[in-house]
XYZ file of C-alpha atoms in Angstrom:
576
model
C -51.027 76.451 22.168
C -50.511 79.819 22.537
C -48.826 79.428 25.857
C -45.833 77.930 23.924
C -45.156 80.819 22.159
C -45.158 82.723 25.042
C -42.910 81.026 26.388
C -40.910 80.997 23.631
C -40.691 84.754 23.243
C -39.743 85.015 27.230
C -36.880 82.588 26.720
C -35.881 85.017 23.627
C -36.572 88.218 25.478
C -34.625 87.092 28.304
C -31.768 86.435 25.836
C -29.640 89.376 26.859
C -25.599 89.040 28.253
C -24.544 93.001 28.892
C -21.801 92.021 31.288
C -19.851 95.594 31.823
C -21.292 99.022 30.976
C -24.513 98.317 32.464
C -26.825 100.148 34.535
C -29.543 98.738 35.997
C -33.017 100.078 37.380
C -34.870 96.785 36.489
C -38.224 95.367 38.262
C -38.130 98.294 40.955
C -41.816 99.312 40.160
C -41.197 102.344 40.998
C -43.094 105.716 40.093
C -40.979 108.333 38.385
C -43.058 111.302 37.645
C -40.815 114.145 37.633
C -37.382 115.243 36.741
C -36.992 115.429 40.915
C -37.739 111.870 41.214
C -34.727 110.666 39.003
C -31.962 112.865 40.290
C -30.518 110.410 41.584
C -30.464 108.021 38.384
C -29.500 111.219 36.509
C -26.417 111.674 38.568
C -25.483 108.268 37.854
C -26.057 107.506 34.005
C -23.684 111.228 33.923
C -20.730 109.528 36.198
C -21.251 106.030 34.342
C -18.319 105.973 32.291
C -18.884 104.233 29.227
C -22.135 103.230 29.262
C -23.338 100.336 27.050
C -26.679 99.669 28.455
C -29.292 101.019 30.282
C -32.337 99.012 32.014
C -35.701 100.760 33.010
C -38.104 98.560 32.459
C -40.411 97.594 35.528
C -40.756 100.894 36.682
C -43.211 103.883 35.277
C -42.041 106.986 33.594
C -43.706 110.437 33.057
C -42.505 112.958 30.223
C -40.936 114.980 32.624
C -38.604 112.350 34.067
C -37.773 110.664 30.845
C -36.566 114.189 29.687
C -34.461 114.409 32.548
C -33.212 110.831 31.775
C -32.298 111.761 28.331
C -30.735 114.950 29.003
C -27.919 113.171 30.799
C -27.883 110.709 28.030
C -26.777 113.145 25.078
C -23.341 112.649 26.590
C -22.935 108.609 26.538
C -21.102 108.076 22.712
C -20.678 104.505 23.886
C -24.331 104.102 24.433
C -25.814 100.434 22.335
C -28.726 98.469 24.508
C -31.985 100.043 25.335
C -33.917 97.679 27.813
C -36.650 99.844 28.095
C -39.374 97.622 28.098
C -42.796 97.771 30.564
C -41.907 101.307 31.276
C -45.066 103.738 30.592
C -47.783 101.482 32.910
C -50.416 104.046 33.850
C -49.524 106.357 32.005
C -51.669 107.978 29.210
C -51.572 107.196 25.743
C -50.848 110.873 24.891
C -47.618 110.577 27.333
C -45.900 108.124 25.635
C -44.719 109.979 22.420
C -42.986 112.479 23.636
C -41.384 110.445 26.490
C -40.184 108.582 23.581
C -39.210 111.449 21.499
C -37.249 112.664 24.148
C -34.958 109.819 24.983
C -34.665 108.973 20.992
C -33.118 112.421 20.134
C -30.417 112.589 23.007
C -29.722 109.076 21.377
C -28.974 110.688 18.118
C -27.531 113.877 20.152
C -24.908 111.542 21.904
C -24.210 109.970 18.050
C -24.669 106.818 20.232
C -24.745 103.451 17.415
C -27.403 100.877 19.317
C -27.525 96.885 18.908
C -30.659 96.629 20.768
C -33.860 98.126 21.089
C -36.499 96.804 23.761
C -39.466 98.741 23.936
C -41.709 95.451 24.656
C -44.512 96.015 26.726
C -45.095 99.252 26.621
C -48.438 99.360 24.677
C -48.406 102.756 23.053
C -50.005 101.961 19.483
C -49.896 103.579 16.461
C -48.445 106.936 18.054
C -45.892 105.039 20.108
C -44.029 104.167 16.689
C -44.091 107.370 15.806
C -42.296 108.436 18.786
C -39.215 106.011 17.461
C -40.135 106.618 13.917
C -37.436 109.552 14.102
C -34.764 107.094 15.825
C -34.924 104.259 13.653
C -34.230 106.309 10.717
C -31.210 107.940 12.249
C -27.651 106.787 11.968
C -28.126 105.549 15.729
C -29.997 102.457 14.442
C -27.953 101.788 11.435
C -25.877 99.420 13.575
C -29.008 97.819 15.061
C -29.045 94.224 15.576
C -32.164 93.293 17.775
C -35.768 94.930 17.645
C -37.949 94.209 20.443
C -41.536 95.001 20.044
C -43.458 93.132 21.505
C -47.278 93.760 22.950
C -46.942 97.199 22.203
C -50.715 97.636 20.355
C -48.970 98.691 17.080
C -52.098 97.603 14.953
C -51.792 98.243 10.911
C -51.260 101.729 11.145
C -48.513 101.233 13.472
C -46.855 98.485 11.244
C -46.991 100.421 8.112
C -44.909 103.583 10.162
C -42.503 100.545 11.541
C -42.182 98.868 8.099
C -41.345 102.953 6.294
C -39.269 103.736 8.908
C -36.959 99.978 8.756
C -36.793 100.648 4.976
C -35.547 103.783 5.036
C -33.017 103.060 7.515
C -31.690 100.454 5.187
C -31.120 102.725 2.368
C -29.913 105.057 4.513
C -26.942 102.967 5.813
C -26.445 101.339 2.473
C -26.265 104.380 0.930
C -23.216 104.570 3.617
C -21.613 101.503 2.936
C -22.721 99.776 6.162
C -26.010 97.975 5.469
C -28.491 97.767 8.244
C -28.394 94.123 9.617
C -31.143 93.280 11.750
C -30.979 89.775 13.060
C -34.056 89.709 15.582
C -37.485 91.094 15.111
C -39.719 90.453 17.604
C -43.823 91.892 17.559
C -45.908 89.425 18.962
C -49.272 90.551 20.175
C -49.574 93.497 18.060
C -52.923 93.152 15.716
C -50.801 93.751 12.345
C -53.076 91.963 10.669
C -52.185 91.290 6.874
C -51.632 94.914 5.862
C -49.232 95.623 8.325
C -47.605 92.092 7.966
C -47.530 92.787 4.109
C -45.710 96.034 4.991
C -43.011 94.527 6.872
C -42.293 91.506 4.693
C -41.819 94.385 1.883
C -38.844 95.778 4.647
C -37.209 92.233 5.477
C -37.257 91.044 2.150
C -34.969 94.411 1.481
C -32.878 93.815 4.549
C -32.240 89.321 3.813
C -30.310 89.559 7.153
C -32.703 88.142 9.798
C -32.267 85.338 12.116
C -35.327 85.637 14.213
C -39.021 86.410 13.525
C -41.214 86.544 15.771
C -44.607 87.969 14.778
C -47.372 85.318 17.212
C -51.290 86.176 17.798
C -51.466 89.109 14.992
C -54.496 88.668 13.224
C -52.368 87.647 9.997
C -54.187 85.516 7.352
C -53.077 83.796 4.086
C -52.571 87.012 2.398
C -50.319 88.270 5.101
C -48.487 84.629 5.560
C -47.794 84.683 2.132
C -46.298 87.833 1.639
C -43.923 86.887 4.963
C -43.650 83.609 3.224
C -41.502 85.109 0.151
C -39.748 87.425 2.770
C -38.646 85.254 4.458
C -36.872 83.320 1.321
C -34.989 86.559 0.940
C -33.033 85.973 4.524
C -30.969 82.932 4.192
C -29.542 83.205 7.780
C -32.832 82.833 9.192
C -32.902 80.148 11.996
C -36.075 80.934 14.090
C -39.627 81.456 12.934
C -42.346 81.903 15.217
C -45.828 82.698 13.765
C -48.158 81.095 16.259
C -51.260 81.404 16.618
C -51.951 83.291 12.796
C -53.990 81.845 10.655
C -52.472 80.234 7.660
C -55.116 77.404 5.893
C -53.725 75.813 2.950
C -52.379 78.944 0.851
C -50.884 80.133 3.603
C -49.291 76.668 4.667
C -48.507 75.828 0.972
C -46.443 79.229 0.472
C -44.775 79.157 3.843
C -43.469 75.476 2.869
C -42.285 76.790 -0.522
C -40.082 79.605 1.503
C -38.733 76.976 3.938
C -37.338 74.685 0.923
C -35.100 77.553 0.013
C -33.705 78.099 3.764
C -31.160 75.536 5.351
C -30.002 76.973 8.508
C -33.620 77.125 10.474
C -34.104 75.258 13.952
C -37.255 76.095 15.660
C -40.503 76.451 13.344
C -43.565 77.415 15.665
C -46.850 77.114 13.509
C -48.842 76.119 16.063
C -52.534 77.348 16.511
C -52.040 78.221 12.974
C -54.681 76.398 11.208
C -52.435 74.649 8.931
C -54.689 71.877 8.155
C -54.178 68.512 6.194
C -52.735 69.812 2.850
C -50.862 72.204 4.511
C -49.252 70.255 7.227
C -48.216 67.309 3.905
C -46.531 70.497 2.326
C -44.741 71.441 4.994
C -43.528 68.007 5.679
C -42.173 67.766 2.133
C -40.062 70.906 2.842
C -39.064 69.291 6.019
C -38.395 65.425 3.897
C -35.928 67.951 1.166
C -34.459 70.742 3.395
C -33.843 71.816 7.123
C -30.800 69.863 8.174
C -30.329 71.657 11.472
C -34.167 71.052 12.388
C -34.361 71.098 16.202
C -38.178 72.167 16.940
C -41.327 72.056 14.518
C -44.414 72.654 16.230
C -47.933 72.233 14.342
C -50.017 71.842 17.261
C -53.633 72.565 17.092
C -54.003 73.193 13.179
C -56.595 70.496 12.454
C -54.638 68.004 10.475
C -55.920 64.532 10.380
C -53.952 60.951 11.531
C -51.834 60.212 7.933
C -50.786 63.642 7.624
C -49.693 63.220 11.064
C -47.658 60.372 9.792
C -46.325 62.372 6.668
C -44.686 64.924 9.129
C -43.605 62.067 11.887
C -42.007 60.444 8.709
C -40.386 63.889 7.469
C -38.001 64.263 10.789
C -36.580 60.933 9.703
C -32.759 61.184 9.992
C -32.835 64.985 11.329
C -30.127 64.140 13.809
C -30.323 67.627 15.811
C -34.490 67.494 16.437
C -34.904 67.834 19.697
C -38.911 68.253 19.583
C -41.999 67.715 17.212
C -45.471 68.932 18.787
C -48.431 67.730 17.023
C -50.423 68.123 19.868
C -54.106 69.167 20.070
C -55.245 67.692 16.209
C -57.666 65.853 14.930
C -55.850 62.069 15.322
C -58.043 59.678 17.191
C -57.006 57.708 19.678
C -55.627 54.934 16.656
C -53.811 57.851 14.716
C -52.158 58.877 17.956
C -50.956 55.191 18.595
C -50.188 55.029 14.865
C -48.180 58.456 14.992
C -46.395 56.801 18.499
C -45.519 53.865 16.614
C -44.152 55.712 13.967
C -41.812 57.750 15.652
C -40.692 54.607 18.385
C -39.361 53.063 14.858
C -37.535 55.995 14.108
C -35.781 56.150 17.242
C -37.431 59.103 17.982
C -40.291 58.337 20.262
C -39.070 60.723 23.174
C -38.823 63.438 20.968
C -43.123 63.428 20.381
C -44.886 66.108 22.646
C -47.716 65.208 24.151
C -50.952 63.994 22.341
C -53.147 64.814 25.275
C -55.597 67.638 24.026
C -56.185 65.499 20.449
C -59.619 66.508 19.112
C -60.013 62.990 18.150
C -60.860 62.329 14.194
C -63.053 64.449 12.222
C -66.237 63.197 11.577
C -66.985 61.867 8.551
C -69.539 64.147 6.260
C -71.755 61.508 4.727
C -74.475 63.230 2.608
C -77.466 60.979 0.423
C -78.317 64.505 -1.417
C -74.602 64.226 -2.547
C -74.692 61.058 -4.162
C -78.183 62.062 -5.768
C -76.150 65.340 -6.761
C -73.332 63.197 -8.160
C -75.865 61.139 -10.152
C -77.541 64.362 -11.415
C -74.266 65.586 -12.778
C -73.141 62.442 -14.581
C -76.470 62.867 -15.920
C -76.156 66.351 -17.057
C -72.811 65.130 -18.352
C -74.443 62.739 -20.366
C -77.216 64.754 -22.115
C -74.440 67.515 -22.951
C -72.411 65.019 -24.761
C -75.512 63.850 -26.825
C -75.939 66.855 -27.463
C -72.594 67.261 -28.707
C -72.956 64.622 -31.050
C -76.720 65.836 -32.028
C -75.354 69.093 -33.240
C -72.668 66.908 -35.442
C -75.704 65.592 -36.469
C -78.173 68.489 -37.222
C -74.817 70.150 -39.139
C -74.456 66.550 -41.106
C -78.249 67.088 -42.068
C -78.197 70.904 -42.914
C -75.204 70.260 -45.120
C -76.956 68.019 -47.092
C -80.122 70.440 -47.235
C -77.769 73.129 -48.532
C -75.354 71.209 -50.337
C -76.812 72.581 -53.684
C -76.631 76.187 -52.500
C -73.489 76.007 -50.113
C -70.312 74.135 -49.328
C -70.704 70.639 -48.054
C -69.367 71.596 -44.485
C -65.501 70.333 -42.968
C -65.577 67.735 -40.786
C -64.678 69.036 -37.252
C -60.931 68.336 -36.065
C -59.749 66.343 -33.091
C -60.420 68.710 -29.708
C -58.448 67.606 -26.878
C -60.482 70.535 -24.595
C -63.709 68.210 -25.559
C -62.122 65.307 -24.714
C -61.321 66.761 -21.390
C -64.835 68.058 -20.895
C -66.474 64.523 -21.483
C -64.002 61.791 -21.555
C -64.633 58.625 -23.314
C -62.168 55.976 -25.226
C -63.188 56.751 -28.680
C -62.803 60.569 -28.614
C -59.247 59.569 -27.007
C -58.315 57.828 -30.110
C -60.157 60.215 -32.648
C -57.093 62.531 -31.462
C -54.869 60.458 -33.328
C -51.277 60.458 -32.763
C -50.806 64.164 -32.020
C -53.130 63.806 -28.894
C -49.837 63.864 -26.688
C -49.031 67.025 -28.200
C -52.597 68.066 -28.305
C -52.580 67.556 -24.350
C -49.649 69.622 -23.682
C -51.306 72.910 -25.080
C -54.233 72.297 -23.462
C -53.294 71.576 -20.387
C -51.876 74.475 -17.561
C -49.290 72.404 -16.675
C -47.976 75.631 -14.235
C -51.243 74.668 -11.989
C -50.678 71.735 -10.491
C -54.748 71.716 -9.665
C -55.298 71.644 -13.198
C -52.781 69.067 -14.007
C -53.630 66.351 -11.081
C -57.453 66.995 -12.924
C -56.100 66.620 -16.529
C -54.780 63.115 -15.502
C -57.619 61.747 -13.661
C -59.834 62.405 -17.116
C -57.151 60.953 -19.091
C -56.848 57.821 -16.771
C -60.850 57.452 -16.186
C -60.659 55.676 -20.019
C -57.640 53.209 -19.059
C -58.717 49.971 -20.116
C -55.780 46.905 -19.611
C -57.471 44.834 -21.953
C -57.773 47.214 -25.207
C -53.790 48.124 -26.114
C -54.507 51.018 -27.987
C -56.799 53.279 -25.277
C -54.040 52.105 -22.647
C -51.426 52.937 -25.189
C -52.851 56.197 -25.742
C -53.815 57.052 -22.006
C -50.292 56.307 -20.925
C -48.734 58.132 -23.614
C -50.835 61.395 -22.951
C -50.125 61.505 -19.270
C -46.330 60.753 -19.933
C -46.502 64.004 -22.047
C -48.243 65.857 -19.523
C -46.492 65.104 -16.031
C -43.156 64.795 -17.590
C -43.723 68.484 -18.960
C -45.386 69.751 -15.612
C -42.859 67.834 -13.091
C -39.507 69.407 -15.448
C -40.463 72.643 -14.287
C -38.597 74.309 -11.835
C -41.881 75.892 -10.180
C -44.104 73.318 -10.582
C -45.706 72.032 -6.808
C -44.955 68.837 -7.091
C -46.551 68.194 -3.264
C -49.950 70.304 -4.325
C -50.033 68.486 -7.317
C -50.062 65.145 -4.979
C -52.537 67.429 -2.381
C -54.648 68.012 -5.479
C -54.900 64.144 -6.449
C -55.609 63.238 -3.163
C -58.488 65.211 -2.523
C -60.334 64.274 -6.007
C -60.026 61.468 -5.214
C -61.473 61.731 -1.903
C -58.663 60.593 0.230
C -58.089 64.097 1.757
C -60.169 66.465 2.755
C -59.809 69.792 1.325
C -60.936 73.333 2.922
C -61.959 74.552 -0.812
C -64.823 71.973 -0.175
C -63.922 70.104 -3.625
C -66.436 67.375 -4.861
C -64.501 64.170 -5.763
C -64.588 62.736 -8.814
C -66.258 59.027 -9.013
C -63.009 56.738 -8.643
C -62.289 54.164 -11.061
C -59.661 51.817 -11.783
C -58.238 52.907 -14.072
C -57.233 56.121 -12.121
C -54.697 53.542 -10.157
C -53.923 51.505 -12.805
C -52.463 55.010 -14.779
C -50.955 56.416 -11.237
C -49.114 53.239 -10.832
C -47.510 53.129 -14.013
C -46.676 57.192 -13.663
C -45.075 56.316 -9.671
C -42.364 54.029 -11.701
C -41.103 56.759 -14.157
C -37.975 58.578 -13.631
C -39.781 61.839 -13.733
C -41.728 60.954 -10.727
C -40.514 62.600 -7.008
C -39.360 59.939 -4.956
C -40.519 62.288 -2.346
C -43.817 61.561 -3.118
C -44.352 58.227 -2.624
C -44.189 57.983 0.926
C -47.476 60.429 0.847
C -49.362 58.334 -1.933
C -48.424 55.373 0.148
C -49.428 56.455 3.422
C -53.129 57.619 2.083
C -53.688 54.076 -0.058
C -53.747 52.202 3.098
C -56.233 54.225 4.107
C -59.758 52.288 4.598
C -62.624 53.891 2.101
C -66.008 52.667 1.174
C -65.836 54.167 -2.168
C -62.834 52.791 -3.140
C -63.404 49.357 -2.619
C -64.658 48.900 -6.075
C -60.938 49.029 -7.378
C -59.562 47.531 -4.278
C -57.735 45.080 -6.665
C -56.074 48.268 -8.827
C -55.417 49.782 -5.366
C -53.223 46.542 -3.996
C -51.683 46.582 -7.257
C -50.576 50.435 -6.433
C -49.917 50.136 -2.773
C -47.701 46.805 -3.781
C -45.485 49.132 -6.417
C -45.309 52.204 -4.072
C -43.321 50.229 -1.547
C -41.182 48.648 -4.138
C -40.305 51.901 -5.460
C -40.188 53.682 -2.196
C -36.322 54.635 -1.725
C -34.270 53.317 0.821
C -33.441 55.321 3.742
């Protein structure tokens, strides 16, 4: 929960070896008001020679005294950490700023370069960034390695200034030959919400130098995940990400595993309290199955994903030799998907390396509707009375072409139309496509959306028929078209595709509340013959095999077409 990436930010935070050059006022709690209350510090930081690092945090400083503070700090050339977090409690808003003015311009004064900056804590908003906005854009910062802003109330407006501010310091000190490099950016507990979020992916994807994020409990959404998401594939170095306690869903899950397949040197992932879900937790696990070598944490506690997603991500940290932990604590298991996900990672040697399953939320229930099966039968019905209507018109034209054959044209007989076909399926307007309908397929079908293509092939497959060679011919010609176009692309989502499939055919459940289609058997009788082509992700079939063994009323009218599927997927299933 959200205790865990607390934690994790304290363990970060307290990440800090200054071993000479140090001065210390740390955890005093002690009131400084007044340039008369730190003469004494004053006369100190001036007779420190070379000072590194100064630490004031624990204690409470008023404008006055941090003047005095900075006035003997326009001296110290040598000058690089600022541990000045938790150092403005009581103090009003309207305070802060210039407190922080002050100390930022003897900074720049002293022509001090800094490799730290820790003003966590300190909870001075919007104006509080302004108050650095002047420092971080100053040749003081172009050396800066660690940002520490944590619980400091930033809120969008804040972000924005922070995110302005980064990117100009970047051009700045490229502009110089000497790059900015930020490796840690920590802002937990800040409200940046997506706007701000959005803002400061803009600034890291500029920078590609990060090794840390940190951005927990900010309000962020898809919109904002995302647009971290492609930042984050800008910064190859990156080995910690910590965004729990967001709010992802499926986009946001779905991008955020598309980031991590392009980054190999990442350790700890902390998406707990994140919302992740089902189809978002199976596409992060595929990122996991292809990438992430040095995995040694992924935590997707409490984000509502169901027992054989569970098992998808369990089965993904197969042969990650440095994992030291995988939390999956707090979902929606059941007591037989928690024994099930045990079991799972006991045969993977593994089974000390599961967190604790004590706070499941035990499985979902299932939502079992009457009106929906009425609706279903409605539709099919509407279906139905389109299509005759379809072929009435052919009719009426057939008739009014006669009428006016003395006076007109007879009329052209209308040409094969794959896009009908797709609208109401049926064996005979399959073969009426003749044998351009692969082709015919291939511009119809968005192959780039892999929603669109997982629907394309359950139409085509709904006519398979074993026992009539030339619909099965032509079925598993036209999907052979299709896929092996769609899964040849670079871009193409192989795992939504998969997601997308799963969910039609009501196997997963899916946040975009999709209806699925009415299963037939020849929608596994097509998918088993696709699983055995070479175009096919092996990656895949450890999800498609994991959700056929699943137990569902409304498939046991193909159960036989199912065995025959489950029997191939572990035949073709690679060897670890």
């Amino acid at each position: 929960m959200a205790t865990d990436s607390v934690a994790q930010l304290a363990d970060s935070l307290a990440k800090t070896q200054v071993t000479e050059g140090e001065l210390s006022y740390k955890g005093q709690g002690r009131k400084f008001d007044n340039a008369q209350s730190v003469e004494e510090m004053v006369k100190e930081i001036q007779e420190f020679k070379g000072l590194q690092a100064l630490r004031l945090e624990g204690n409470t400083y008023g404008v006055e005294a941090a003047q005095a503070i900075a006035k003997a700090l326009e001296t110290k050339s040598e000058f690089k950490y600022c541990y000045w977090s938790d150092m403005f409690t009581g103090r009003l808003r309207s305070e802060i700023p210039p407190a922080l003015n002050s100390l930022g311009a003897a900074l720049m004064t002293a022509g001090a370069r800094l490799t730290v900056l820790d003003l966590s804590d300190n909870a001075f908003g919007p104006d509080g960034v302004k108050g650095i906005e002047k420092l971080l854009k100053s040749t003081a910062c172009h050396t800066l390695q660690e940002l520490r802003l944590n619980n400091c109330g930033m809120g969008i407006g804040g972000g924005k200034i922070l995110a302005a501010a980064l990117t100009e310091c970047y051009k700045q000190s490229s502009a110089q030959g000497t790059p900015l490099g930020l490796k840690v950016f920590i802002a937990g507990r800040n409200r940046l919400e997506n706007d701000g979020a959005t803002a400061l992916a803009q600034a890291f994807q500029l920078m590609g130098s990060l090794e840390e994020v940190h951005v927990p409990q900010n309000g962020i959404n898809h919109p904002g995940v995302t647009a971290l998401a492609t930042a984050m594939q800008h910064n190859p170095q990156l080995r910690v990400l910590n965004l729990n306690d967001n709010t992802f869903t499926k986009k946001g899950a779905i991008a955020m595993a598309q980031a991590l397949k392009h980054l190999r040197s990442v350790q700890v992932i902390n998406f707990g309290d994140c919302l992740v879900r089902s189809e978002g937790a199976i596409a992060i696990a595929e990122a996991v199955t292809e990438g992430l070598p040095i995995l040694k944490e992924l935590n997707l506690s409490f984000g509502e994903i169901t027992g054989v997603a569970a098992l998808l991500v369990a089965q993904s940290v197969e042969g990650k030799a440095t994992l030291e932990k995988l939390d999956l604590n707090g979902n929606c298991l059941g007591q037989e998907g928690c024994d099930a996900l045990r079991e799972v990672m006991d045969g993977l040697n593994m089974g000390d390396l599961l967190g604790s399953l004590s706070d499941d939320e035990g499985e979902p229930e299932e939502e079992e509707d009457d009106d929906d099966d009425d609706d279903d039968d409605d539709e099919d019905d509407d279906e139905e009375e389109e299509e005759d209507d379809y072929e009435e018109d052919d009719d009426v034209e057939e008739e009014d072409s006669s009428v006016n054959q003395v006076s007109s044209p007879p009329s052209v007989p209308r040409p094969p139309d794959a896009s009908s076909f797709l609208c109401f399926p049926s064996p005979d307007k399959l073969l009426k496509l003749g044998t351009k309908r692969a082709l015919f397929f291939e511009q119809q079908v968005d192959v780039a959306d892999a929603g669109k293509t997982a629907e394309a092939f359950l139409k085509i497959s709904s006519v398979y028929n074993e026992e009539d060679e030339d619909v099965k011919s032509a079925v598993l010609d036209s999907i052979d078209a299709i896929l092996r176009k769609a899964f040849a692309s670079p871009s193409f989502q192989g795992y939504n595709f998969v997601s997308s499939l799963l969910v039609m055919l009501g196997l997963l459940k899916s946040e975009d509340k999709v209806k699925p289609v009415r299963v037939v058997p020849g929608h596994f009788q097509a998918l088993e013959y696709v699983v055995r082509q070479d175009y096919f992700p092996q990656d895949h079939i450890a999800v498609l095999e994991a959700f056929m063994s699943r137990r569902i009323q409304a498939l046991e009218s193909c159960s036989s077409a199912r065995n025959i599927l489950k029997t191939t997927l572990e035949q073709v299933r690679p060897e670890n």
